[in-house]
Amino acid sequence: MSMVLDTQNGSDVTAEPAGVIPAEAARAPATLHDELLAALRDYIVEGNLDDGARIPERLLCDRFGISRTPLREALKVLAAEGLIELLPNRGARVRALSADDLRELFDVMGGLEALAGRLACERVSDADVAEIERVHHDMYRFYLRREMHDYFRCNQDIHRMIVEAAGNAVLSATYASFAGRIRRVRYSANLATDRDRWGEAMREHEAILDALRRRAGSELSDLLFQHLRNKRKAAQAEAKG
Amino acid sequence: MSMVLDTQNGSDVTAEPAGVIPAEAARAPATLHDELLAALRDYIVEGNLDDGARIPERLLCDRFGISRTPLREALKVLAAEGLIELLPNRGARVRALSADDLRELFDVMGGLEALAGRLACERVSDADVAEIERVHHDMYRFYLRREMHDYFRCNQDIHRMIVEAAGNAVLSATYASFAGRIRRVRYSANLATDRDRWGEAMREHEAILDALRRRAGSELSDLLFQHLRNKRKAAQAEAKG
DNA sequence: AAAGACAAAAATGAATGCAATTTATGCCGA
DNA sequence: TCGGCATAAATTGCATTCATTTTTGTCTTT
């Protein structure tokens, strides 16, 4: 249970309500603000608010049990991240992603993954490659069995592992930020229904893994970018169909 | 005059103290917060605050003539951008970039430029290429005359033009954000003293322009990444020497 | 004299209050 | 009945206030 949800206003902090985890339990003595920020981000990413709908501050304050000041601070940060937009004197609304926005975001994700692949080839260990191969083979099994959900999870894991293998914290953070932004539509951007695309994606992953094994950075970079490109195109076709 | 400077609290509308930071003229009277955010960002990027030094909120409030609430909102955003760090209960300080931070930032910039080159090849017009070539030739003249400052300006322009040619607003914004983060050290990361590196950089730019002319996206992508890599290495050597 | 302890002062985190802008409601006239 | 306008309610932006934590300064003790 999160502090954000349980903490009440400062006037009566004498007895904590039942069910509250002692503040000390929070391993990181994170400030209330940071916790709220994370909670609010999840809340939005998970789609609890409608696209473009108004978000009265008061409502969120009540929901999270805090006053407007820390909430507004969090909103400013989320606006800077591009998750919501703040209209002067007219409140916050969830930023609806246009087709162009999606195209741009996918391409930037592709660029970041391309970079990750390039960097990973410079420093990835054989053990790391083996680990990625293991997940790849798991994924292949799920592909054969048409177990979409598990396949998808492995897929995400592989991409994340490549990004981590790059050993660049700035890259990881940036990648995570963009991943959050498109998460709302990512599931719909799925290749669940398109079997041809699914098989193609598997072949692309084979090539990606092969390039990684050979530490062919530049080649892997191209492959990852194209892989994301194709994923985007599939998603767009899906959206239209 | 700017809203930031003119707005005073109700009780004390006396003349402003000398030495107040002149914020930008209110071209967009959008919101006080945005204006403050931009002003504060510039203020930090331009190095008006020492690395790692404490930044008392009160000082900044006085300097910008506002109360703590909007200031703190801006600080949260700047912290999210990575420009400053916020220690719980211990205020904000300018984030000092370690050697590792710089390595990571340069590599991410390289990845973004590589992406920009790839995208630019897909959609750049002949006129745009011609425009870039023009600046390139200007730059070459400055190189021959050893006019470092103008050379540097052209160099920056070319990189910016390639990013713009990619036609991806998300990429442009991301690139600009990272550029701001390393701007504090960018000038020191200069090739002013290293003539060999300077000539090498010119040759790299020739190759970059050639790849762009041929719309060789993948090749241009590699060239741009390596160009940034080399720039980083030169900067690191500079810093050590 | 140096180190530690205690108290005062300052700074931060969060809540509340107030003025200004926006949105909603009701009234009037066509 | 519908549209325009005036007023009221709600919402936002910012300032101020309060409580807690950190820092500073002084005094005591060894």
CSV table of N, CA and C in Angstrom, one decimal, chain A residues 7-76:
chain,number,residue,atom,x,y,z
A,7,THR,N,-1.6,8.4,3.3
A,7,THR,CA,-1.3,9.5,4.1
A,7,THR,C,-2.4,10.6,4.1
A,8,GLN,N,-2.8,11.0,5.2
A,8,GLN,CA,-3.8,12.0,5.3
A,8,GLN,C,-3.1,13.4,5.5
A,9,ASN,N,-3.9,14.4,5.6
A,9,ASN,CA,-3.3,15.7,5.7
A,9,ASN,C,-2.7,15.8,7.1
A,10,GLY,N,-1.8,16.8,7.3
A,10,GLY,CA,-1.0,16.9,8.4
A,10,GLY,C,-1.7,17.2,9.7
A,11,SER,N,-2.9,17.6,9.7
A,11,SER,CA,-3.5,18.0,11.0
A,11,SER,C,-3.7,16.9,12.0
A,12,ASP,N,-3.9,15.7,11.5
A,12,ASP,CA,-4.1,14.6,12.4
A,12,ASP,C,-3.2,13.4,12.0
A,13,VAL,N,-2.0,13.4,12.4
A,13,VAL,CA,-1.1,12.3,12.1
A,13,VAL,C,-0.8,11.5,13.3
A,14,THR,N,-1.6,11.7,14.3
A,14,THR,CA,-1.3,11.0,15.6
A,14,THR,C,-1.4,9.5,15.4
A,15,ALA,N,-2.6,9.1,15.1
A,15,ALA,CA,-2.8,7.6,15.0
A,15,ALA,C,-3.0,7.3,13.5
A,16,GLU,N,-2.2,6.5,13.0
A,16,GLU,CA,-2.3,6.1,11.6
A,16,GLU,C,-3.5,5.1,11.4
A,17,PRO,N,-4.2,5.3,10.4
A,17,PRO,CA,-5.4,4.4,10.2
A,17,PRO,C,-4.9,2.9,10.0
A,18,ALA,N,-5.7,2.0,10.3
A,18,ALA,CA,-5.3,0.6,10.2
A,18,ALA,C,-5.0,0.3,8.8
A,19,GLY,N,-4.1,-0.6,8.6
A,19,GLY,CA,-3.8,-1.0,7.2
A,19,GLY,C,-2.7,-0.2,6.6
A,20,VAL,N,-2.2,0.8,7.3
A,20,VAL,CA,-1.1,1.6,6.8
A,20,VAL,C,0.2,0.9,7.1
A,21,ILE,N,1.0,0.9,6.1
A,21,ILE,CA,2.4,0.4,6.3
A,21,ILE,C,3.2,1.6,6.9
A,22,PRO,N,4.0,1.2,7.9
A,22,PRO,CA,4.8,2.3,8.5
A,22,PRO,C,5.6,3.0,7.5
A,23,ALA,N,5.7,4.3,7.6
A,23,ALA,CA,6.5,5.0,6.7
A,23,ALA,C,7.9,4.5,6.5
A,24,GLU,N,8.4,3.9,7.6
A,24,GLU,CA,9.8,3.4,7.6
A,24,GLU,C,9.9,2.2,6.7
A,25,ALA,N,8.8,1.6,6.4
A,25,ALA,CA,8.8,0.4,5.5
A,25,ALA,C,9.3,0.9,4.1
A,26,ALA,N,9.0,2.1,3.7
A,26,ALA,CA,9.5,2.6,2.5
A,26,ALA,C,11.0,2.6,2.6
A,27,ARG,N,11.7,1.6,1.9
A,27,ARG,CA,13.1,1.4,2.0
A,27,ARG,C,13.8,2.7,1.5
A,28,ALA,N,13.3,3.3,0.5
A,28,ALA,CA,13.8,4.6,0.1
A,28,ALA,C,13.0,5.6,0.7
A,29,PRO,N,13.6,6.5,1.5
A,29,PRO,CA,12.9,7.5,2.2
A,29,PRO,C,12.3,8.6,1.2
A,30,ALA,N,11.9,8.0,0.1
A,30,ALA,CA,11.5,8.9,-1.0
A,30,ALA,C,10.5,10.0,-0.4
A,31,THR,N,10.6,11.1,-1.0
A,31,THR,CA,9.7,12.2,-0.6
A,31,THR,C,8.3,11.8,-1.1
A,32,LEU,N,7.4,12.5,-0.5
A,32,LEU,CA,6.0,12.3,-0.8
A,32,LEU,C,5.8,12.6,-2.3
A,33,HIS,N,6.5,13.6,-2.7
A,33,HIS,CA,6.3,14.1,-4.1
A,33,HIS,C,6.7,13.0,-5.1
A,34,ASP,N,7.9,12.4,-4.9
A,34,ASP,CA,8.3,11.4,-5.8
A,34,ASP,C,7.4,10.2,-5.9
A,35,GLU,N,6.9,9.8,-4.7
A,35,GLU,CA,6.0,8.7,-4.7
A,35,GLU,C,4.7,9.0,-5.4
A,36,LEU,N,4.2,10.2,-5.2
A,36,LEU,CA,3.0,10.6,-5.9
A,36,LEU,C,3.3,10.7,-7.4
A,37,LEU,N,4.4,11.2,-7.8
A,37,LEU,CA,4.7,11.2,-9.2
A,37,LEU,C,4.6,9.9,-9.8
A,38,ALA,N,5.3,8.9,-9.2
A,38,ALA,CA,5.2,7.5,-9.8
A,38,ALA,C,3.8,7.0,-9.8
A,39,ALA,N,3.1,7.2,-8.7
A,39,ALA,CA,1.7,6.7,-8.6
A,39,ALA,C,0.9,7.3,-9.7
A,40,LEU,N,1.0,8.6,-9.9
A,40,LEU,CA,0.2,9.3,-10.8
A,40,LEU,C,0.5,8.9,-12.2
A,41,ARG,N,1.8,8.7,-12.5
A,41,ARG,CA,2.2,8.3,-13.8
A,41,ARG,C,1.6,6.9,-14.1
A,42,ASP,N,1.7,6.0,-13.2
A,42,ASP,CA,1.1,4.7,-13.4
A,42,ASP,C,-0.4,4.8,-13.6
A,43,TYR,N,-1.0,5.7,-12.8
A,43,TYR,CA,-2.4,5.9,-12.9
A,43,TYR,C,-2.9,6.3,-14.3
A,44,ILE,N,-2.1,7.2,-14.9
A,44,ILE,CA,-2.4,7.7,-16.2
A,44,ILE,C,-2.0,6.7,-17.2
A,45,VAL,N,-0.8,6.1,-17.1
A,45,VAL,CA,-0.4,5.1,-18.1
A,45,VAL,C,-1.4,3.9,-18.2
A,46,GLU,N,-1.9,3.6,-17.1
A,46,GLU,CA,-2.8,2.4,-17.1
A,46,GLU,C,-4.2,2.8,-17.6
A,47,GLY,N,-4.4,4.0,-18.0
A,47,GLY,CA,-5.6,4.4,-18.6
A,47,GLY,C,-6.8,4.7,-17.8
A,48,ASN,N,-6.5,5.1,-16.5
A,48,ASN,CA,-7.6,5.4,-15.6
A,48,ASN,C,-8.3,6.7,-16.0
A,49,LEU,N,-7.7,7.4,-16.8
A,49,LEU,CA,-8.3,8.7,-17.2
A,49,LEU,C,-8.5,8.7,-18.7
A,50,ASP,N,-9.6,9.3,-19.1
A,50,ASP,CA,-9.9,9.2,-20.6
A,50,ASP,C,-9.1,10.2,-21.3
A,51,ASP,N,-8.8,9.8,-22.5
A,51,ASP,CA,-8.0,10.7,-23.4
A,51,ASP,C,-8.7,12.1,-23.6
A,52,GLY,N,-7.9,13.1,-23.3
A,52,GLY,CA,-8.4,14.4,-23.6
A,52,GLY,C,-9.4,14.9,-22.6
A,53,ALA,N,-9.8,14.1,-21.7
A,53,ALA,CA,-10.8,14.5,-20.7
A,53,ALA,C,-10.2,15.4,-19.7
A,54,ARG,N,-11.0,16.3,-19.2
A,54,ARG,CA,-10.5,17.2,-18.1
A,54,ARG,C,-10.2,16.4,-16.9
A,55,ILE,N,-9.1,16.8,-16.2
A,55,ILE,CA,-8.8,16.2,-14.9
A,55,ILE,C,-8.8,17.2,-13.8
A,56,PRO,N,-9.9,17.4,-13.1
A,56,PRO,CA,-9.9,18.4,-12.0
A,56,PRO,C,-8.9,18.0,-11.0
A,57,GLU,N,-8.1,19.0,-10.6
A,57,GLU,CA,-7.1,18.8,-9.6
A,57,GLU,C,-7.8,18.2,-8.3
A,58,ARG,N,-8.9,18.8,-8.0
A,58,ARG,CA,-9.5,18.4,-6.7
A,58,ARG,C,-9.8,16.9,-6.7
A,59,LEU,N,-10.3,16.4,-7.8
A,59,LEU,CA,-10.6,15.0,-7.9
A,59,LEU,C,-9.3,14.1,-7.6
A,60,LEU,N,-8.2,14.5,-8.2
A,60,LEU,CA,-7.0,13.7,-8.0
A,60,LEU,C,-6.5,13.9,-6.5
A,61,CYS,N,-6.7,15.1,-6.0
A,61,CYS,CA,-6.3,15.3,-4.6
A,61,CYS,C,-7.0,14.4,-3.7
A,62,ASP,N,-8.3,14.3,-3.9
A,62,ASP,CA,-9.1,13.4,-3.1
A,62,ASP,C,-8.7,12.0,-3.2
A,63,ARG,N,-8.5,11.6,-4.5
A,63,ARG,CA,-8.1,10.2,-4.8
A,63,ARG,C,-6.8,9.8,-4.1
A,64,PHE,N,-5.9,10.7,-4.1
A,64,PHE,CA,-4.6,10.4,-3.6
A,64,PHE,C,-4.4,10.9,-2.1
A,65,GLY,N,-5.3,11.6,-1.7
A,65,GLY,CA,-5.3,12.0,-0.3
A,65,GLY,C,-4.2,13.0,0.0
A,66,ILE,N,-4.0,13.9,-0.9
A,66,ILE,CA,-3.0,15.0,-0.7
A,66,ILE,C,-3.5,16.3,-1.0
A,67,SER,N,-2.8,17.3,-0.8
A,67,SER,CA,-3.2,18.7,-1.2
A,67,SER,C,-2.8,19.0,-2.6
A,68,ARG,N,-3.2,20.2,-3.0
A,68,ARG,CA,-3.0,20.5,-4.4
A,68,ARG,C,-1.5,20.8,-4.7
A,69,THR,N,-0.7,21.3,-3.8
A,69,THR,CA,0.6,21.7,-4.1
A,69,THR,C,1.5,20.5,-4.6
A,70,PRO,N,1.6,19.4,-3.9
A,70,PRO,CA,2.4,18.4,-4.5
A,70,PRO,C,1.8,17.8,-5.8
A,71,LEU,N,0.5,17.8,-5.8
A,71,LEU,CA,-0.1,17.3,-7.0
A,71,LEU,C,0.2,18.1,-8.2
A,72,ARG,N,0.2,19.4,-8.1
A,72,ARG,CA,0.5,20.3,-9.2
A,72,ARG,C,1.9,20.2,-9.6
A,73,GLU,N,2.8,20.0,-8.6
A,73,GLU,CA,4.2,19.7,-9.0
A,73,GLU,C,4.3,18.5,-9.9
A,74,ALA,N,3.6,17.4,-9.5
A,74,ALA,CA,3.7,16.2,-10.2
A,74,ALA,C,3.1,16.4,-11.6
A,75,LEU,N,2.1,17.2,-11.7
A,75,LEU,CA,1.5,17.4,-13.0
A,75,LEU,C,2.4,18.2,-14.0
A,76,LYS,N,3.1,19.1,-13.4
A,76,LYS,CA,4.1,19.8,-14.2
A,76,LYS,C,5.2,18.9,-14.8
